[in-house]
Short mmCIF file of C-alpha atoms and ligand atoms in Angstrom, two decimals:
data_model
loop_
_atom_site.label_atom_id
_atom_site.label_comp_id
_atom_site.label_asym_id
_atom_site.label_seq_id
_atom_site.Cartn_x
_atom_site.Cartn_y
_atom_site.Cartn_z
CA MET A 1 -0.99 -25.32 -2.92
CA GLN A 2 1.94 -23.16 -3.85
CA LYS A 3 3.67 -20.46 -1.90
CA THR A 4 3.47 -17.02 -3.49
CA THR A 5 6.77 -15.28 -4.22
CA GLU A 6 5.21 -11.80 -4.01
CA PRO A 7 5.75 -9.72 -0.85
CA ILE A 8 2.62 -9.82 1.31
CA LEU A 9 0.75 -6.52 1.42
CA ILE A 10 -1.81 -5.87 4.16
CA SER A 11 -4.68 -3.53 3.27
CA PRO A 12 -6.77 -2.56 6.32
CA SER A 13 -10.41 -1.90 5.46
CA ILE A 14 -11.27 1.40 7.09
CA ILE A 15 -15.03 0.73 7.35
CA ALA A 16 -14.20 -1.46 10.33
CA GLY A 17 -12.69 1.62 12.06
CA ASP A 18 -14.27 4.89 13.20
CA LEU A 19 -14.86 6.77 9.93
CA ALA A 20 -15.77 9.99 11.75
CA SER A 21 -12.26 10.35 13.18
CA PHE A 22 -10.23 8.37 10.70
CA GLY A 23 -8.32 11.40 9.38
CA THR A 24 -6.54 11.76 12.73
CA VAL A 25 -5.88 8.02 12.87
CA ALA A 26 -4.51 8.03 9.30
CA GLU A 27 -1.98 10.77 10.15
CA GLY A 28 -0.38 8.43 12.68
CA LEU A 29 -0.08 5.43 10.36
CA ASP A 30 3.43 4.31 9.43
CA PRO A 31 3.75 3.46 5.70
CA ALA A 32 6.58 1.07 6.58
CA VAL A 33 4.02 -1.09 8.43
CA VAL A 34 0.64 -0.40 6.84
CA ASP A 35 1.09 -1.10 3.12
CA LEU A 36 -2.25 0.11 1.80
CA LEU A 37 -5.60 1.47 2.99
CA HIS A 38 -8.65 -0.34 1.64
CA MET A 39 -11.60 1.93 0.76
CA ASP A 40 -14.89 0.03 0.57
CA VAL A 41 -17.17 2.17 -1.57
CA MET A 42 -20.76 0.87 -1.31
CA ASP A 43 -23.78 2.40 -3.06
CA GLY A 44 -26.79 0.71 -1.42
CA HIS A 45 -27.65 -0.93 -4.79
CA PHE A 46 -24.85 -3.28 -5.79
CA VAL A 47 -24.61 -4.17 -2.10
CA PRO A 48 -27.17 -3.60 0.68
CA ASN A 49 -25.05 -1.02 2.49
CA LEU A 50 -23.95 2.55 1.94
CA THR A 51 -20.53 3.90 2.94
CA PHE A 52 -18.74 6.86 1.32
CA GLY A 53 -17.74 8.22 -2.06
CA PRO A 54 -14.91 10.18 -3.67
CA GLY A 55 -15.50 13.27 -1.51
CA TYR A 56 -14.72 11.44 1.74
CA ILE A 57 -11.69 9.71 0.19
CA ALA A 58 -10.34 13.06 -1.11
CA HIS A 59 -10.53 14.55 2.42
CA LEU A 60 -8.93 11.47 3.95
CA LYS A 61 -6.09 11.52 1.41
CA ARG A 62 -4.94 14.87 2.78
CA HIS A 63 -4.29 13.17 6.15
CA CYS A 64 -2.61 10.11 4.77
CA ARG A 65 0.75 8.86 3.47
CA ILE A 66 -0.53 5.35 2.74
CA PRO A 67 -1.39 4.36 -0.86
CA LEU A 68 -5.13 3.93 -1.39
CA ASP A 69 -6.71 0.66 -2.50
CA VAL A 70 -10.20 1.56 -3.77
CA HIS A 71 -12.80 -1.25 -3.93
CA LEU A 72 -15.89 -0.10 -5.84
CA MET A 73 -19.01 -2.03 -4.85
CA ILE A 74 -21.25 0.14 -6.98
CA GLU A 75 -23.57 -0.39 -9.96
CA ARG A 76 -22.33 1.00 -13.28
CA PRO A 77 -18.88 2.14 -12.11
CA GLU A 78 -18.40 3.78 -15.53
CA LEU A 79 -20.57 6.68 -14.32
CA SER A 80 -18.17 7.77 -11.54
CA LEU A 81 -14.85 6.07 -12.34
CA GLU A 82 -13.18 9.33 -13.31
CA GLU A 83 -13.80 10.81 -9.84
CA TYR A 84 -11.93 7.90 -8.23
CA LEU A 85 -9.09 8.00 -10.76
CA SER A 86 -8.53 11.70 -10.09
CA LEU A 87 -7.63 10.73 -6.48
CA GLU A 88 -4.55 8.96 -7.90
CA PRO A 89 -4.96 5.80 -5.83
CA TRP A 90 -2.69 2.75 -5.94
CA CYS A 91 -5.49 0.61 -7.35
CA VAL A 92 -9.13 0.86 -8.40
CA THR A 93 -11.05 -2.41 -8.34
CA ILE A 94 -14.38 -2.80 -10.12
CA HIS A 95 -16.72 -5.78 -9.81
CA TYR A 96 -17.16 -8.15 -12.75
CA GLU A 97 -20.85 -8.35 -11.80
CA SER A 98 -21.37 -4.58 -11.83
CA THR A 99 -20.72 -3.58 -15.44
CA ARG A 100 -21.19 -4.67 -19.05
CA PHE A 101 -17.93 -2.96 -20.03
CA PRO A 102 -15.11 -4.45 -17.93
CA VAL A 103 -12.54 -4.30 -20.75
CA ARG A 104 -13.13 -0.62 -21.39
CA LEU A 105 -13.07 0.27 -17.70
CA LEU A 106 -9.97 -1.77 -16.84
CA SER A 107 -8.13 -0.21 -19.78
CA LEU A 108 -9.18 3.25 -18.68
CA ILE A 109 -7.87 2.61 -15.15
CA ARG A 110 -4.57 1.20 -16.42
CA ASN A 111 -4.06 4.02 -18.91
CA ARG A 112 -4.20 6.46 -16.03
CA GLY A 113 -1.25 4.74 -14.35
CA VAL A 114 -3.44 3.15 -11.64
CA LYS A 115 -3.50 -0.61 -11.02
CA ALA A 116 -6.61 -2.11 -12.67
CA GLY A 117 -8.41 -4.49 -10.30
CA LEU A 118 -11.26 -6.86 -11.07
CA ALA A 119 -13.28 -8.41 -8.22
CA ILE A 120 -15.51 -11.48 -8.29
CA ASN A 121 -18.17 -12.43 -5.76
CA PRO A 122 -18.22 -15.95 -4.27
CA ALA A 123 -21.01 -17.03 -6.67
CA THR A 124 -19.16 -16.01 -9.85
CA PRO A 125 -17.14 -18.80 -11.49
CA VAL A 126 -13.41 -17.97 -11.54
CA GLU A 127 -13.28 -19.06 -15.20
CA SER A 128 -15.57 -16.13 -16.12
CA ILE A 129 -12.67 -13.72 -15.90
CA ALA A 130 -10.10 -15.83 -17.82
CA ASP A 131 -10.39 -13.68 -20.96
CA LEU A 132 -10.10 -10.49 -18.91
CA LEU A 133 -6.81 -11.35 -17.18
CA PRO A 134 -4.65 -9.54 -19.78
CA CYS A 135 -6.51 -6.34 -18.75
CA CYS A 136 -5.98 -6.87 -14.99
CA ASP A 137 -3.14 -5.90 -12.67
CA LEU A 138 -5.01 -7.40 -9.72
CA VAL A 139 -7.81 -9.93 -9.25
CA LEU A 140 -9.85 -9.69 -6.05
CA ILE A 141 -11.35 -12.98 -4.90
CA MET A 142 -14.12 -12.12 -2.43
CA SER A 143 -14.18 -14.52 0.51
CA VAL A 144 -17.57 -13.19 1.72
CA ASP A 145 -20.59 -11.81 -0.11
CA PRO A 146 -19.75 -8.11 -0.17
CA GLY A 147 -21.59 -5.49 1.89
CA PHE A 148 -20.38 -5.73 5.49
CA TYR A 149 -17.23 -6.21 7.49
CA GLY A 150 -17.02 -8.83 10.22
CA GLN A 151 -18.50 -11.73 8.23
CA PRO A 152 -17.06 -15.26 8.47
CA PHE A 153 -14.48 -16.36 5.90
CA MET A 154 -15.83 -18.70 3.21
CA GLU A 155 -13.55 -21.74 2.89
CA THR A 156 -14.59 -22.04 -0.78
CA ALA A 157 -12.33 -19.03 -1.41
CA LEU A 158 -9.21 -21.23 -1.06
CA PRO A 159 -9.72 -23.43 -4.16
CA ARG A 160 -10.91 -20.32 -5.99
CA ILE A 161 -7.63 -18.52 -5.24
CA GLU A 162 -5.72 -21.61 -6.42
CA LYS A 163 -7.76 -21.73 -9.62
CA CYS A 164 -7.12 -18.04 -10.25
CA ALA A 165 -3.38 -18.49 -9.62
CA ALA A 166 -3.35 -21.37 -12.14
CA LEU A 167 -5.13 -19.23 -14.75
CA ILE A 168 -2.58 -16.45 -14.21
CA ARG A 169 0.32 -18.91 -14.55
CA GLY A 170 -1.29 -20.41 -17.68
CA GLN A 171 -1.33 -16.99 -19.31
CA ASN A 172 2.23 -16.14 -18.19
CA ALA A 173 0.79 -13.06 -16.49
CA ALA A 174 3.12 -13.37 -13.50
CA GLY A 175 2.73 -9.71 -12.49
CA THR A 176 -1.02 -10.02 -11.87
CA LEU A 177 -1.64 -9.88 -8.13
CA ILE A 178 -4.31 -11.85 -6.27
CA GLN A 179 -6.12 -10.02 -3.49
CA VAL A 180 -8.49 -11.64 -1.01
CA ASP A 181 -11.15 -9.80 0.99
CA GLY A 182 -13.50 -10.89 3.76
CA GLY A 183 -13.07 -12.65 7.08
CA ILE A 184 -9.26 -12.78 7.07
CA HIS A 185 -7.70 -13.22 10.53
CA ARG A 186 -4.46 -14.44 12.07
CA GLU A 187 -5.86 -18.01 11.98
CA ASN A 188 -6.53 -18.23 8.23
CA ILE A 189 -4.11 -15.76 6.61
CA SER A 190 -1.35 -18.33 6.00
CA ARG A 191 -3.80 -20.55 4.12
CA VAL A 192 -4.89 -17.75 1.73
CA VAL A 193 -1.24 -16.82 1.15
CA ARG A 194 -0.26 -20.44 0.47
CA ALA A 195 -3.19 -20.66 -1.99
CA GLY A 196 -1.64 -17.77 -3.95
CA ALA A 197 -2.96 -14.45 -2.58
CA SER A 198 -0.47 -11.67 -1.82
CA VAL A 199 -2.66 -8.62 -1.13
CA ILE A 200 -4.71 -9.22 2.00
CA VAL A 201 -7.65 -7.06 3.06
CA ALA A 202 -8.51 -7.12 6.75
CA GLY A 203 -11.21 -5.14 8.56
CA ASN A 204 -12.15 -6.63 11.89
CA ALA A 205 -8.76 -8.28 12.39
CA VAL A 206 -7.01 -4.89 12.19
CA PHE A 207 -9.44 -2.59 13.99
CA LYS A 208 -11.08 -4.64 16.72
CA GLY A 209 -8.10 -4.56 19.11
CA GLY A 210 -7.38 -0.82 18.90
CA ASP A 211 -3.69 -1.05 17.87
CA ILE A 212 -3.55 -0.95 14.08
CA HIS A 213 0.25 -1.35 13.76
CA ALA A 214 0.36 -4.31 16.15
CA ALA A 215 -2.51 -6.01 14.30
CA VAL A 216 -0.88 -5.54 10.88
CA ARG A 217 2.45 -6.89 12.20
CA ASP A 218 0.63 -9.85 13.69
CA LEU A 219 -1.08 -10.62 10.37
CA LYS A 220 2.27 -10.44 8.54
CA LYS A 221 3.74 -12.85 11.06
CA GLY A 222 0.73 -15.13 10.62
CA ALA A 223 1.09 -14.98 6.83
CA LEU A 224 4.48 -16.70 7.07
CA GLY A 225 3.07 -19.61 9.10
C1 LIG B 301 -16.86 -6.52 2.39
C2 LIG B 301 -15.71 -5.56 2.23
C3 LIG B 301 -14.51 -5.96 3.01
C4 LIG B 301 -14.67 -5.97 4.50
C5 LIG B 301 -13.49 -6.63 5.18
O1 LIG B 301 -17.89 -6.12 1.55
O2 LIG B 301 -15.34 -5.47 0.87
O3 LIG B 301 -13.40 -5.14 2.64
O4 LIG B 301 -14.85 -4.68 5.01
O5 LIG B 301 -13.73 -6.70 6.55
P1 LIG B 301 -13.48 -8.06 7.38
O6 LIG B 301 -12.03 -8.34 7.27
O7 LIG B 301 -13.92 -7.71 8.76
O8 LIG B 301 -14.32 -9.12 6.73
ZN1 LIG B 302 -13.38 -4.57 0.26
#
């Protein structure tokens, strides 16, 4: 295990909050505390759940000073990628399992000045994305099968994060961030950070208590442990 030197960014997943009133909530969020907002876009095909699309995110953006971290859990992201890029988010992450054209799509994202993210499900070998790392600004290691918030963290994510960190080091791609998503809480955040992740998605852990800022601060404290 090696300690990451990157600052730890917390990215609350808004599907664990009240989407109907999230605009008002977003207006009160302090960018000095909440680093990113994680948008889980689900299409009912790639994952067995349906959330929101670019229209909802565009409305939310008007209420929000926090950079957007867009996680596309959709089949054939090439068909709607442009709509997400036009929102000028911090990052757009596509799934390795969702497209036959990851190189083209990651390049398109990067060329628009947006961080290019590539996610892998727990069943996808980490080595599968080795040749794609030069096209990635961020790799998202899923620590649950995607589709729902509130699922338990899969311990198998830890060696997978370590393996990914080793691949990144091996390619001298030091700027490539590792994100982890699914089941992260105060109790396990320090272990994912020590394994090499620096961008931490949290749904339940941030929204279940009702005080978003306190929960994010608590996770940051836990990350140092
Ligand atoms: C799962 C989503 C996650 C999830 C995180 O498909 O990609 O972002 O909402 O929520 P928790 O932290 O509750 O697992
Ligand atoms: Zn997500």
